[in-house]
mmCIF file of C-alpha atoms and ligand atoms in Angstrom:
data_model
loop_
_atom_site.group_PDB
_atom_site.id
_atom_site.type_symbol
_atom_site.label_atom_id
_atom_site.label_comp_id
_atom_site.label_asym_id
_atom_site.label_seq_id
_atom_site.Cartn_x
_atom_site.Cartn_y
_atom_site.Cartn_z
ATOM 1 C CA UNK A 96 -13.933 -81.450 6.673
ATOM 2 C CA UNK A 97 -11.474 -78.915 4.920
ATOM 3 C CA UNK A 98 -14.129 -77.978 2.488
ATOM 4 C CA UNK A 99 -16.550 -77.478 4.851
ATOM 5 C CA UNK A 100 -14.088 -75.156 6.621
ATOM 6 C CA UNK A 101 -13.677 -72.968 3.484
ATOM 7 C CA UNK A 102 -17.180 -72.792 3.225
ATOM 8 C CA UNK A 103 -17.296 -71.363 6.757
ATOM 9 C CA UNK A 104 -14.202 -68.831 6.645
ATOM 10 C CA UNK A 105 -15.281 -67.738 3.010
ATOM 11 C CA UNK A 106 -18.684 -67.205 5.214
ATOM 12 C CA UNK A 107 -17.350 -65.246 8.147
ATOM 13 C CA UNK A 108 -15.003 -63.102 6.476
ATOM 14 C CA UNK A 109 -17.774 -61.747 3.422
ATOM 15 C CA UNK A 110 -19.431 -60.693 7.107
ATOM 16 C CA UNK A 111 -16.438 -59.374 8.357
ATOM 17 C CA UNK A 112 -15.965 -57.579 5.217
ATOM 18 C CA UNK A 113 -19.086 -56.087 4.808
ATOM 19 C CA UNK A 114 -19.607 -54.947 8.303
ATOM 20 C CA UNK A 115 -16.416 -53.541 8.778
ATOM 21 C CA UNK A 116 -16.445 -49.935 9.813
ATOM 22 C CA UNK A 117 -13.350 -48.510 8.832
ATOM 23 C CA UNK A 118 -10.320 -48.758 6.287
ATOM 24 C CA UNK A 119 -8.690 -50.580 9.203
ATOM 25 C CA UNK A 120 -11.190 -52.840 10.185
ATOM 26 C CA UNK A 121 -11.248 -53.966 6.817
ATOM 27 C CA UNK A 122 -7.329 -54.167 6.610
ATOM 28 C CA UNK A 123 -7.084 -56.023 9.819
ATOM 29 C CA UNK A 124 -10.111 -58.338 7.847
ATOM 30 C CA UNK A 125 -7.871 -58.804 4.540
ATOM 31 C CA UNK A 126 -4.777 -60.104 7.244
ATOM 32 C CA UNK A 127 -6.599 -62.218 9.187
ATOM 33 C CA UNK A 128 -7.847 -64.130 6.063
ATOM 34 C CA UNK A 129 -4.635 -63.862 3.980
ATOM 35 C CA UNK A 130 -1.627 -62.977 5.763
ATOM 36 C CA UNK A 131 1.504 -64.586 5.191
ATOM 37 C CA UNK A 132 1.936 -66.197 9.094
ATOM 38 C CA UNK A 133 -1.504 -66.413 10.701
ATOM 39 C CA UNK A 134 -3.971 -66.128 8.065
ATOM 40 C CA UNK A 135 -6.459 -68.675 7.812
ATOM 41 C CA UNK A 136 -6.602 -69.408 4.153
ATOM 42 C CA UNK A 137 -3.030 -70.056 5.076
ATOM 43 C CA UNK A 138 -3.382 -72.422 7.163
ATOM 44 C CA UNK A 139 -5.671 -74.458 5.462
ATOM 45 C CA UNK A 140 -2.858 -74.223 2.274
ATOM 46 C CA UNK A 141 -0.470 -75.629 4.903
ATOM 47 C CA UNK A 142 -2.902 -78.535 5.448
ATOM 48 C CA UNK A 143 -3.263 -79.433 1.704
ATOM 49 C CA UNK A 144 -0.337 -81.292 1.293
ATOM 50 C CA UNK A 145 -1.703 -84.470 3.159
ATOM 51 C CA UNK A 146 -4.988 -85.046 1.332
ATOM 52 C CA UNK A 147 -5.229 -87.334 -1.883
ATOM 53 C CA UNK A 148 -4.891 -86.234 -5.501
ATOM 54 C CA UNK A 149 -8.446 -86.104 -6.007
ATOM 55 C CA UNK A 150 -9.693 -84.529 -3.010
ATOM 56 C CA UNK A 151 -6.561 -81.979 -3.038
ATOM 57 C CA UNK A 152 -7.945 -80.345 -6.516
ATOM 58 C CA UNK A 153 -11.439 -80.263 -5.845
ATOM 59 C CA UNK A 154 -9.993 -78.497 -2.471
ATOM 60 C CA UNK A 155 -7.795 -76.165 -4.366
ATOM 61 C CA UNK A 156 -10.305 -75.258 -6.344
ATOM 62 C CA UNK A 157 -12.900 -74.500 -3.623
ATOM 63 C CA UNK A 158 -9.973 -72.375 -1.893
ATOM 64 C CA UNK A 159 -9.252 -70.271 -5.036
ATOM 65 C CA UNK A 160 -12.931 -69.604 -5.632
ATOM 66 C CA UNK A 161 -13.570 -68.860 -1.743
ATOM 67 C CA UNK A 162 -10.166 -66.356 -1.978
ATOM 68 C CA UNK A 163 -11.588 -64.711 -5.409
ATOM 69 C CA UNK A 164 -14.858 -63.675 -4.056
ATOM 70 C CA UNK A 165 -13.305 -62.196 -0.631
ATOM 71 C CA UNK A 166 -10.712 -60.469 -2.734
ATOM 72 C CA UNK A 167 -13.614 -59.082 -4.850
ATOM 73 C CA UNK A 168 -15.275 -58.237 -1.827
ATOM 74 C CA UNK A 169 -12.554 -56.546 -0.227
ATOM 75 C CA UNK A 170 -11.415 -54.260 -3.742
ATOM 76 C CA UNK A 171 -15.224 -53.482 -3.393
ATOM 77 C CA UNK A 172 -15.392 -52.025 -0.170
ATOM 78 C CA UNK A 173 -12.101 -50.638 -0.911
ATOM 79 C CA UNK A 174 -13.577 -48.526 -3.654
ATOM 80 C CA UNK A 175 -16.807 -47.702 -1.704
ATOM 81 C CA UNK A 176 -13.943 -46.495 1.301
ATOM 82 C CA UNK A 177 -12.278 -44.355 -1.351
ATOM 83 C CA UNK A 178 -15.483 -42.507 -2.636
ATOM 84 C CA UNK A 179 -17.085 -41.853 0.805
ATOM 85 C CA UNK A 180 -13.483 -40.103 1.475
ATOM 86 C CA UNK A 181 -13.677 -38.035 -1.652
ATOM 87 C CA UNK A 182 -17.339 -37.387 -0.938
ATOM 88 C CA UNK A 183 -16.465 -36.072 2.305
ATOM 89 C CA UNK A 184 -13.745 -33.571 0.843
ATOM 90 C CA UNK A 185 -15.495 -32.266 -1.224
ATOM 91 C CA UNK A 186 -18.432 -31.619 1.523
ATOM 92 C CA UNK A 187 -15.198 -30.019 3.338
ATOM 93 C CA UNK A 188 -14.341 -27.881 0.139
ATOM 94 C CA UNK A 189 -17.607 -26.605 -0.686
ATOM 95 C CA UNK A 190 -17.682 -23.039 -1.140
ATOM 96 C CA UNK A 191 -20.606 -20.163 -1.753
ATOM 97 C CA UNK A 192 -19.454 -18.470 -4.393
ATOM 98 C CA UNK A 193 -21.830 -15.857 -4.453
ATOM 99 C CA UNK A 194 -20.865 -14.864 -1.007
ATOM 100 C CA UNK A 195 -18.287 -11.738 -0.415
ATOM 101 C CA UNK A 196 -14.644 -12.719 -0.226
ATOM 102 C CA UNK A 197 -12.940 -12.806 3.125
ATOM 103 C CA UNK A 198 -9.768 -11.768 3.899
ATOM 104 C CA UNK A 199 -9.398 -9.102 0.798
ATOM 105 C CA UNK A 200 -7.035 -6.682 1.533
ATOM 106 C CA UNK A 201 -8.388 -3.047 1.887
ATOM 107 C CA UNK A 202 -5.832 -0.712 0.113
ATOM 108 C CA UNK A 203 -5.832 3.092 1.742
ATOM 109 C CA UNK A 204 -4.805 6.141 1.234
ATOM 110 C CA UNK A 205 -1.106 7.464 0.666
ATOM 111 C CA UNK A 206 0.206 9.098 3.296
ATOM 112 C CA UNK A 207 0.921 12.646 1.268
ATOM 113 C CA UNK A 208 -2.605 12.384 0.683
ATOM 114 C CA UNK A 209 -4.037 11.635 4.025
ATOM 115 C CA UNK A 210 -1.768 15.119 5.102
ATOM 116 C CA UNK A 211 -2.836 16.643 2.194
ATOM 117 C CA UNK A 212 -6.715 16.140 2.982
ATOM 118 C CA UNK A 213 -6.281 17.263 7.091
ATOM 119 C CA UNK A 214 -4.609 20.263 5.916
ATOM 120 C CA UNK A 215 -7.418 21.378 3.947
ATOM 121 C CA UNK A 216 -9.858 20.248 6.516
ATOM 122 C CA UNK A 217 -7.855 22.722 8.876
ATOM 123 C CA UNK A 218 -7.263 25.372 6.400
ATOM 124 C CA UNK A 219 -11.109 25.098 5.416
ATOM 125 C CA UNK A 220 -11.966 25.648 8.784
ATOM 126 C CA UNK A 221 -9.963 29.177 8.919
ATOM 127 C CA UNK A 222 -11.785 30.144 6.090
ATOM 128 C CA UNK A 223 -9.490 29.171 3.141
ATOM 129 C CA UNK A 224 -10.729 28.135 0.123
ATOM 130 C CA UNK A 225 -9.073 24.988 -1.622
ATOM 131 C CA UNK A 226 -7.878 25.975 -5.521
ATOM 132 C CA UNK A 227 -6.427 23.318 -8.289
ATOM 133 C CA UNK A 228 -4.088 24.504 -10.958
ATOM 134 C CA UNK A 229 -2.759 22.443 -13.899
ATOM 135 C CA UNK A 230 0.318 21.020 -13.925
ATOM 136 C CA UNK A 231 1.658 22.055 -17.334
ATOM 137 C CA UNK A 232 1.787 26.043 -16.686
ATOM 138 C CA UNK A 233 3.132 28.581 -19.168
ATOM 139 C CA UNK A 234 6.129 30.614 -18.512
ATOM 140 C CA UNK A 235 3.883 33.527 -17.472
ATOM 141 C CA UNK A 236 2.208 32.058 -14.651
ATOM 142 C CA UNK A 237 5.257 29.817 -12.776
ATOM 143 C CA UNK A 238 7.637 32.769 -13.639
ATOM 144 C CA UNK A 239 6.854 36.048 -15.123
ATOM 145 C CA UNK A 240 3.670 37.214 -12.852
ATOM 146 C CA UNK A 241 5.546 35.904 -9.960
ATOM 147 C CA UNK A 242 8.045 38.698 -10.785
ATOM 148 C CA UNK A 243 10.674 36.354 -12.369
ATOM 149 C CA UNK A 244 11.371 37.845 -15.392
ATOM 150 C CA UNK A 245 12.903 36.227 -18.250
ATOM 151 C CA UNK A 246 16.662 36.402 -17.472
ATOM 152 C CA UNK A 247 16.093 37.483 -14.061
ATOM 153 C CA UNK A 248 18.848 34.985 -11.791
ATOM 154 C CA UNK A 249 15.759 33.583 -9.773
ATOM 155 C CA UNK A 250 14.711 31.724 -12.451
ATOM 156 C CA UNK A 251 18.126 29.172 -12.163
ATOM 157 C CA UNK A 252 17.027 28.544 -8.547
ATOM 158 C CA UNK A 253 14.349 26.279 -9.737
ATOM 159 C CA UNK A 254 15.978 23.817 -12.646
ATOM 160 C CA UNK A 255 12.703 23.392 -15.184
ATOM 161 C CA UNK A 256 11.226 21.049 -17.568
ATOM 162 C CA UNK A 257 10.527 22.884 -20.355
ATOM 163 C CA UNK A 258 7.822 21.407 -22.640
ATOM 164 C CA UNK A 259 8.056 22.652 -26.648
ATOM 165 C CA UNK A 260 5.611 25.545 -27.558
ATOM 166 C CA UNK A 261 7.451 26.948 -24.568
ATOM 167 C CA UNK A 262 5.169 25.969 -21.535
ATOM 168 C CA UNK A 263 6.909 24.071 -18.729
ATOM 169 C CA UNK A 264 5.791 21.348 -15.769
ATOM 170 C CA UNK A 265 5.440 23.926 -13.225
ATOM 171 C CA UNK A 266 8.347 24.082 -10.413
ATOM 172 C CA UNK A 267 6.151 25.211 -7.866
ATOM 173 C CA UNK A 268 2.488 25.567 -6.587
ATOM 174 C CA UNK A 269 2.916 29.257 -6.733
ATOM 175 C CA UNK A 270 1.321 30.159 -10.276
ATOM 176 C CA UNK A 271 -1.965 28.891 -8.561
ATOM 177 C CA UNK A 272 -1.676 32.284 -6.327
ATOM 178 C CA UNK A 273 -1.443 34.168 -9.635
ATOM 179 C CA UNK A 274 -4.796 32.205 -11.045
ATOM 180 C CA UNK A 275 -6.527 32.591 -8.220
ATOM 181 C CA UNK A 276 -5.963 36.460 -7.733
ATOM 182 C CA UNK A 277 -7.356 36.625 -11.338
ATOM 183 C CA UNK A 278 -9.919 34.742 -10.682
ATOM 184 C CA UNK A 279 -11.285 35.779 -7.022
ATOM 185 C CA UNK A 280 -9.772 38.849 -6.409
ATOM 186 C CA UNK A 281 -9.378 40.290 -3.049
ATOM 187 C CA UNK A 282 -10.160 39.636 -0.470
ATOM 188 C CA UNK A 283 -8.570 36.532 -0.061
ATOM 189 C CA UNK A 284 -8.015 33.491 1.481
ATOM 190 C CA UNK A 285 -6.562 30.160 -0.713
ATOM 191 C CA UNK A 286 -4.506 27.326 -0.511
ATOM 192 C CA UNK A 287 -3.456 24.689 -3.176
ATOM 193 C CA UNK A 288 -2.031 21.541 -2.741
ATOM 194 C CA UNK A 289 -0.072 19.736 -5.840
ATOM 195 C CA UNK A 290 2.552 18.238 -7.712
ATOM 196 C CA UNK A 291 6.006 20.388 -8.956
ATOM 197 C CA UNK A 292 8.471 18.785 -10.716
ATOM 198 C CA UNK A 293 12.392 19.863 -10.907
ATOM 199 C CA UNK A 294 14.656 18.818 -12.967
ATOM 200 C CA UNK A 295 17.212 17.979 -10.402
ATOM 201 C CA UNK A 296 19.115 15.176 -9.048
ATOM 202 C CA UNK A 297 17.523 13.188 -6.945
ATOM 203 C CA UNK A 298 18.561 11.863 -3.544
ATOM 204 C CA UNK A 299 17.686 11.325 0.280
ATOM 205 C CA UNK A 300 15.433 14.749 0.313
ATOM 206 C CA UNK A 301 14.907 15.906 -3.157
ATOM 207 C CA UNK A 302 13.003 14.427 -5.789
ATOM 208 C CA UNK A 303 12.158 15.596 -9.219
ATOM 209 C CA UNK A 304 8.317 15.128 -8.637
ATOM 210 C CA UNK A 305 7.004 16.315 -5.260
ATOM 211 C CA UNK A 306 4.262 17.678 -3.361
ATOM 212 C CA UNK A 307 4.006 21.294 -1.982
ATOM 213 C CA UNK A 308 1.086 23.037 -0.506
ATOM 214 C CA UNK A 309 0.550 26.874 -1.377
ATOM 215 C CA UNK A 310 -1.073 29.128 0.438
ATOM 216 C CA UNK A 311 -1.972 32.871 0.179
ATOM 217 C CA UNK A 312 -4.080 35.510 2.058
ATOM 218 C CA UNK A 313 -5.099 38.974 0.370
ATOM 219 C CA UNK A 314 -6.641 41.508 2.687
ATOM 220 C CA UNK A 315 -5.894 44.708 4.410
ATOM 221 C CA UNK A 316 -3.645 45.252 6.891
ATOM 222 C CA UNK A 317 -1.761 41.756 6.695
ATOM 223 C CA UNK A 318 1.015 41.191 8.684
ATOM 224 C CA UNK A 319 3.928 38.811 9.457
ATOM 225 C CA UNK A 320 2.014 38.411 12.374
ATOM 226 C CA UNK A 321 -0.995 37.124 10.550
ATOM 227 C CA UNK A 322 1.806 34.612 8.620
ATOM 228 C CA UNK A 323 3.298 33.191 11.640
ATOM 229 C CA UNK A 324 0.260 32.493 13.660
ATOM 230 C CA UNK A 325 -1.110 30.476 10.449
ATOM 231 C CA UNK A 326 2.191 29.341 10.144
ATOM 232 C CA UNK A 327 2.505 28.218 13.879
ATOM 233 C CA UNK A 328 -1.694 26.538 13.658
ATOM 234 C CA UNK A 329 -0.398 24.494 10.634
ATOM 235 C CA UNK A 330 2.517 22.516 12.196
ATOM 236 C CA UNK A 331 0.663 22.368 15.658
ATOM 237 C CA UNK A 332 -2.181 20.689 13.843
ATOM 238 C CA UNK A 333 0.550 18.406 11.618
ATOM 239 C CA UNK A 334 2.694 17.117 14.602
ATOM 240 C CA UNK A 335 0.392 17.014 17.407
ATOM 241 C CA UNK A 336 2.650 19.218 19.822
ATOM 242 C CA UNK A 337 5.442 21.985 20.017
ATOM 243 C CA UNK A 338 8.145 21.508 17.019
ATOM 244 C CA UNK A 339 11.373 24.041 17.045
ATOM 245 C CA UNK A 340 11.129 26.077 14.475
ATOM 246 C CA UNK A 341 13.309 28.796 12.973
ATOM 247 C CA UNK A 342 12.801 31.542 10.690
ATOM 248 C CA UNK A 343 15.743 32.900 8.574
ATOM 249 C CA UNK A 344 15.799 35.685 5.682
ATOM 250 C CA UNK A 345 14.853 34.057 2.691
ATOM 251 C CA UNK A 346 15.123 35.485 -0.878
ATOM 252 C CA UNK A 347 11.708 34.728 -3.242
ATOM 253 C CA UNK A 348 11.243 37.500 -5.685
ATOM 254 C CA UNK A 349 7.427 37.155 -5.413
ATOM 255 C CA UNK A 350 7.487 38.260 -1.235
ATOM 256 C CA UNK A 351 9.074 40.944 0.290
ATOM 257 C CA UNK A 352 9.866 40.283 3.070
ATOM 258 C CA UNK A 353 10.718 36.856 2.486
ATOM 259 C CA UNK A 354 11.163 34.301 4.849
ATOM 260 C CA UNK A 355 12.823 30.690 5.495
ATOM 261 C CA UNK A 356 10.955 28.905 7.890
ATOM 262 C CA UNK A 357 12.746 25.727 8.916
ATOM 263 C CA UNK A 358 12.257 22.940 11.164
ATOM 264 C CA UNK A 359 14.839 20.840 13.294
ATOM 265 C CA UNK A 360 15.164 17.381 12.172
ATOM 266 C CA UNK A 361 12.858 15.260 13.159
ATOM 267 C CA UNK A 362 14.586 12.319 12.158
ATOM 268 C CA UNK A 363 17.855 12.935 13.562
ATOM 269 C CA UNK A 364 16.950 15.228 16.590
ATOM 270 C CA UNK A 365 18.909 17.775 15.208
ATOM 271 C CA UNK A 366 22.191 16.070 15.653
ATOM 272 C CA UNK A 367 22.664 15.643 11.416
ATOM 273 C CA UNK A 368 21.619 12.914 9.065
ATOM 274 C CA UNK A 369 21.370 12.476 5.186
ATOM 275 C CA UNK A 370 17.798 14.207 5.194
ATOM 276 C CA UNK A 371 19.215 17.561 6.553
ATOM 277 C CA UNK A 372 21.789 17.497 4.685
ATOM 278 C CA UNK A 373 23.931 16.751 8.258
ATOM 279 C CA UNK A 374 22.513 20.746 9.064
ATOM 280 C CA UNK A 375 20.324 19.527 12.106
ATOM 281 C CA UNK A 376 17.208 21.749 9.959
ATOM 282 C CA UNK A 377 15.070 20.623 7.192
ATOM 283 C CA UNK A 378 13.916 23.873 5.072
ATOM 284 C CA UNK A 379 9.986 23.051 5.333
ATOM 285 C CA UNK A 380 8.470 26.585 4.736
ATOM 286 C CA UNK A 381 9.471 29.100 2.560
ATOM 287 C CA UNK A 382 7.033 32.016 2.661
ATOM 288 C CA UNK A 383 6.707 36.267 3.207
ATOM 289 C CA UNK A 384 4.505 38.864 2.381
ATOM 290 C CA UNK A 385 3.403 39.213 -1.074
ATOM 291 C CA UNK A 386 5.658 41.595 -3.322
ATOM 292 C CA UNK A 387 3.739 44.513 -4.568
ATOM 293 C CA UNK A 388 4.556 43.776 -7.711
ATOM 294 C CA UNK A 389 3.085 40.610 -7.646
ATOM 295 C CA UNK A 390 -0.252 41.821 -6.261
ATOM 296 C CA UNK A 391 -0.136 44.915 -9.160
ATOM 297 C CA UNK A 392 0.217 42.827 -11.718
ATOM 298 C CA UNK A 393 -2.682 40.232 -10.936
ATOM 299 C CA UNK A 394 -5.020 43.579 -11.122
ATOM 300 C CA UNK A 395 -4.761 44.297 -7.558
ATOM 301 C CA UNK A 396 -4.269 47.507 -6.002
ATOM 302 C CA UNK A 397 -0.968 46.975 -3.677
ATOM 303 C CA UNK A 398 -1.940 50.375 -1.920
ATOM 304 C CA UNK A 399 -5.424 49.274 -0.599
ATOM 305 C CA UNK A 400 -4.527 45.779 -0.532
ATOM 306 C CA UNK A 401 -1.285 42.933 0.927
ATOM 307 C CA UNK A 402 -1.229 39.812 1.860
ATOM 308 C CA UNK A 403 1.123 37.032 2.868
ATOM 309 C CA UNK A 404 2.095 33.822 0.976
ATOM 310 C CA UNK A 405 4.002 30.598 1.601
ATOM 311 C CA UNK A 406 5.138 27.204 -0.206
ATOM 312 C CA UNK A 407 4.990 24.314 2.116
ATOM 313 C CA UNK A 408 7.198 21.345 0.736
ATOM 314 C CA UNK A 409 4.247 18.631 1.877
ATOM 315 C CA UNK A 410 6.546 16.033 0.747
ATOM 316 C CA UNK A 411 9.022 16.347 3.111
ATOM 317 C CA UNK A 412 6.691 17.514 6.086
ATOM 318 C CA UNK A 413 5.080 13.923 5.141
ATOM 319 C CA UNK A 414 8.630 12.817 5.704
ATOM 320 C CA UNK A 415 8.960 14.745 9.143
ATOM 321 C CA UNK A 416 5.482 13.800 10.577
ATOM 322 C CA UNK A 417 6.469 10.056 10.194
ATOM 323 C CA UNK A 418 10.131 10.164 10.180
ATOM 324 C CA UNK A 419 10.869 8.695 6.650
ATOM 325 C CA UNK A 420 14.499 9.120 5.955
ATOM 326 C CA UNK A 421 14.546 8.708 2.642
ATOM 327 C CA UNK A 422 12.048 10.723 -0.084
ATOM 328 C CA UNK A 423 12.121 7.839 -2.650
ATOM 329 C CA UNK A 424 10.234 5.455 -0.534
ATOM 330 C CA UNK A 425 7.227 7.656 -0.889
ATOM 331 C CA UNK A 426 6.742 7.282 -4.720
ATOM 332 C CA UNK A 427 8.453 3.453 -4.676
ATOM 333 C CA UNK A 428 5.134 1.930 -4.593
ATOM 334 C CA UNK A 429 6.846 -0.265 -2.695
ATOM 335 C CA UNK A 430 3.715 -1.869 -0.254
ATOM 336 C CA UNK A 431 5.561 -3.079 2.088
ATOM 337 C CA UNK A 432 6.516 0.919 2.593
ATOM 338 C CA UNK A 433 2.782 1.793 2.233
ATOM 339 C CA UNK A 434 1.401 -1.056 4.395
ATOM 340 C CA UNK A 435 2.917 0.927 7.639
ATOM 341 C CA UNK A 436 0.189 4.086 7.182
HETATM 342 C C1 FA5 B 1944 9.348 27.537 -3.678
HETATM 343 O O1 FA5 B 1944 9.044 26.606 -4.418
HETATM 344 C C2 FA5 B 1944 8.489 28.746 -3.508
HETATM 345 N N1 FA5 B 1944 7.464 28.751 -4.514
HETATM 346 C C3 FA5 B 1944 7.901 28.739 -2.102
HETATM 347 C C4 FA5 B 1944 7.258 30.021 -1.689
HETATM 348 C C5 FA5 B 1944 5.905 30.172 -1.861
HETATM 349 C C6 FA5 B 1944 7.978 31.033 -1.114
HETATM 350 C C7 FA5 B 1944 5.285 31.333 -1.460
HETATM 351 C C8 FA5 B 1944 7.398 32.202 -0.687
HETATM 352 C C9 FA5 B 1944 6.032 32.339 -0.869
HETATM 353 P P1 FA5 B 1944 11.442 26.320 -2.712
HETATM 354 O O2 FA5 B 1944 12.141 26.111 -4.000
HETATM 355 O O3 FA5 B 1944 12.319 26.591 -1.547
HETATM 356 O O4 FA5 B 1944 10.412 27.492 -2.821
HETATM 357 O O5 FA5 B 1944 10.550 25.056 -2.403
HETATM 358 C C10 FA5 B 1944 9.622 25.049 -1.343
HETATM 359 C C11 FA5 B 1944 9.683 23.756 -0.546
HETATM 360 O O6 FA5 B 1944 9.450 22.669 -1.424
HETATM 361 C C12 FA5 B 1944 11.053 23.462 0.062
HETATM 362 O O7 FA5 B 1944 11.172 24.062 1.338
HETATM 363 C C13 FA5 B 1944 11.050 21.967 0.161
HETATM 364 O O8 FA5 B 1944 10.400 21.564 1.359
HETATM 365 C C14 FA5 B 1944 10.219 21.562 -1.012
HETATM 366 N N2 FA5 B 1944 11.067 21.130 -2.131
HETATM 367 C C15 FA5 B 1944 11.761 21.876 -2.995
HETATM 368 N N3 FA5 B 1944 12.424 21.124 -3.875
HETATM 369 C C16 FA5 B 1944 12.139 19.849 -3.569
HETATM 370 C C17 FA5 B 1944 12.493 18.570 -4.121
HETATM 371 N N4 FA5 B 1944 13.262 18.467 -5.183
HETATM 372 N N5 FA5 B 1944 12.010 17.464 -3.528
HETATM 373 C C18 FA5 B 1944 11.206 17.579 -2.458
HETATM 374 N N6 FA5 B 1944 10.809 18.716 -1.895
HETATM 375 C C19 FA5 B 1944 11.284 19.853 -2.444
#
């Protein structure tokens, strides 16, 4: 009777096994045949007690070999379960490497230069040609032909890095007037964007490597008109709509008459902050007509010929345009600073 039983379950449950469709079919399989409380090999253990030596060991033996080969068959399935899983990751993971990556971030351009670049779209438009000048200038061209003589005062105003064999990191743009008179002659029309470098202390509005945009027209009959109404187009075009502006003597040995053009604060309204020096204006525009001198000794003729000049600080109109209150951000390399342009 109890053999033929085992027989059966051993039976039923290889079906059970086989068939089932899931881990927990199969789990709900392995209780019902061995479970502690219901399951049925269980019971029939429970049963054992009552049948005769004899018949009780060729029973126990039947029941061990019918548990065996379910056990087998369940660690089977098991391991069939766990590779059909893996197989189905993987499906899941599978990539195309040999298509383009997704998601890369695109980097862009820094904001000085993205000013830098609509400037001399605008300026190019007006009929300005663009000029480039080195960096390392000799003392002739950032001083000297810019009538700056050697111990002339003017020369403190702008604290240099002087390089041995007695050239210097130029403090300015303007020795790229100077190169560009000897080079195109009159008449005129240039700008040049690039680095100066000061050797001054640095803090919320002054660095010791910054950006300035030059610019210089040679013709006849130039006037201060002609240098405010290119002054004017430039920081209509920059900030998209009417900025105060005020212009103030300024003293440049290379312009006569020379001007400060300066703009109220941007970041502060005017009221005073760190970047304007708590003044309410942020000096933005030096700039005048060019000294005679300066025209005279670029091989011009300063009695047929004049011509305005000026030194925008692009830096800190970069600074303006977006209100950045502090000029270190903008050479940080900081991306979470560069991310916002
Ligand atoms: C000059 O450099 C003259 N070459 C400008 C000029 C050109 C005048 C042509 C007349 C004709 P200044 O030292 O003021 O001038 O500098 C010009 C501008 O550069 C300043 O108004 C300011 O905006 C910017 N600038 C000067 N020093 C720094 C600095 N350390 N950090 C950031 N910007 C600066």
């Amino acid at each position: 009777m109890l053999e033929q039983r085992i027989r059966e379950l051993e039976a039923a449950f290889l079906a059970r096994i086989s068939s089932a469709q899931s881990s927990e079919e199969l789990e709900a399989a392995r209780l019902a045949a061995f479970g502690r409380k219901d399951g049925a090999f269980n019971q029939i253990s429970k049963e054992m007690p009552r049948l005769e030596p004899e018949e009780r060991k060729r029973v126990g033996m039947l029941l061990n070999s019918a548990k065996q080969s379910l056990e087998r068959a369940l660690e089977a399935r098991k391991e069939r379960e766990a590779e059909a899983a893996l197989e189905a990751r993987l499906d899941g993971e599978w990539i195309d490497l040999t298509l383009p990556a997704s998601g890369a971030r695109r980097g862009h351009l820094h904001p000085i230069t993205q000013i830098q670049r609509e400037l001399e779209d605008l300026f190019v438009s007006l009929g300005f040609t663009v000029l480039d000048g080195p960096e390392v200038e000799t003392e002739y061209h950032n001083f000297d032909a810019l009538n700056i003589p050697p111990d002339h005062p003017a020369r403190d105003m702008q604290d240099t890095f002087w390089l041995e064999g007695g050239n210097l990191l130029r403090t300015h743009t303007s020795p790229v007037q100077i190169r560009g008179m000897e080079r195109l002659g009159p008449p005129l029309r240039m700008i040049a964007p690039g680095r100066a470098f000061r050797n001054e202390a640095v803090d919320a509005s002054h660095e010791h490597t910054f950006y300035q945009l030059e610019g210089m027209m040679v013709d006849r009959d130039v006037s201060v008109a002609h240098l405010l109404y290119f002054m004017k187009t430039l920081l209509t075009a920059v900030f998209g709509r009417e900025v105060t502006v005020r212009l103030r003597p300024g003293y440049f040995p290379f312009v006569e008459p020379g001007f400060e053009l300066d703009i109220r604060c941007l970041i502060c309204g005017g009221d005073g902050c760190a970047v304007c020096k708590q003044s309410g204006w942020v000096e933005l525009l030096p700039c005048g007509l060019v000294n005679p001198n300066v025209l005279r000794m670029s091989g011009i003729d300063p009695e047929e010929w004049n011509g305005f000049a000026f030194g925008l600080g692009l830096t800190r109109l970069v600074m303006m345009r977006y209100g950045i209150d502090d000029i270190r951000w903008l050479q940080s390399g900081d991306l979470r600073f560069l991310e916002q342009f």
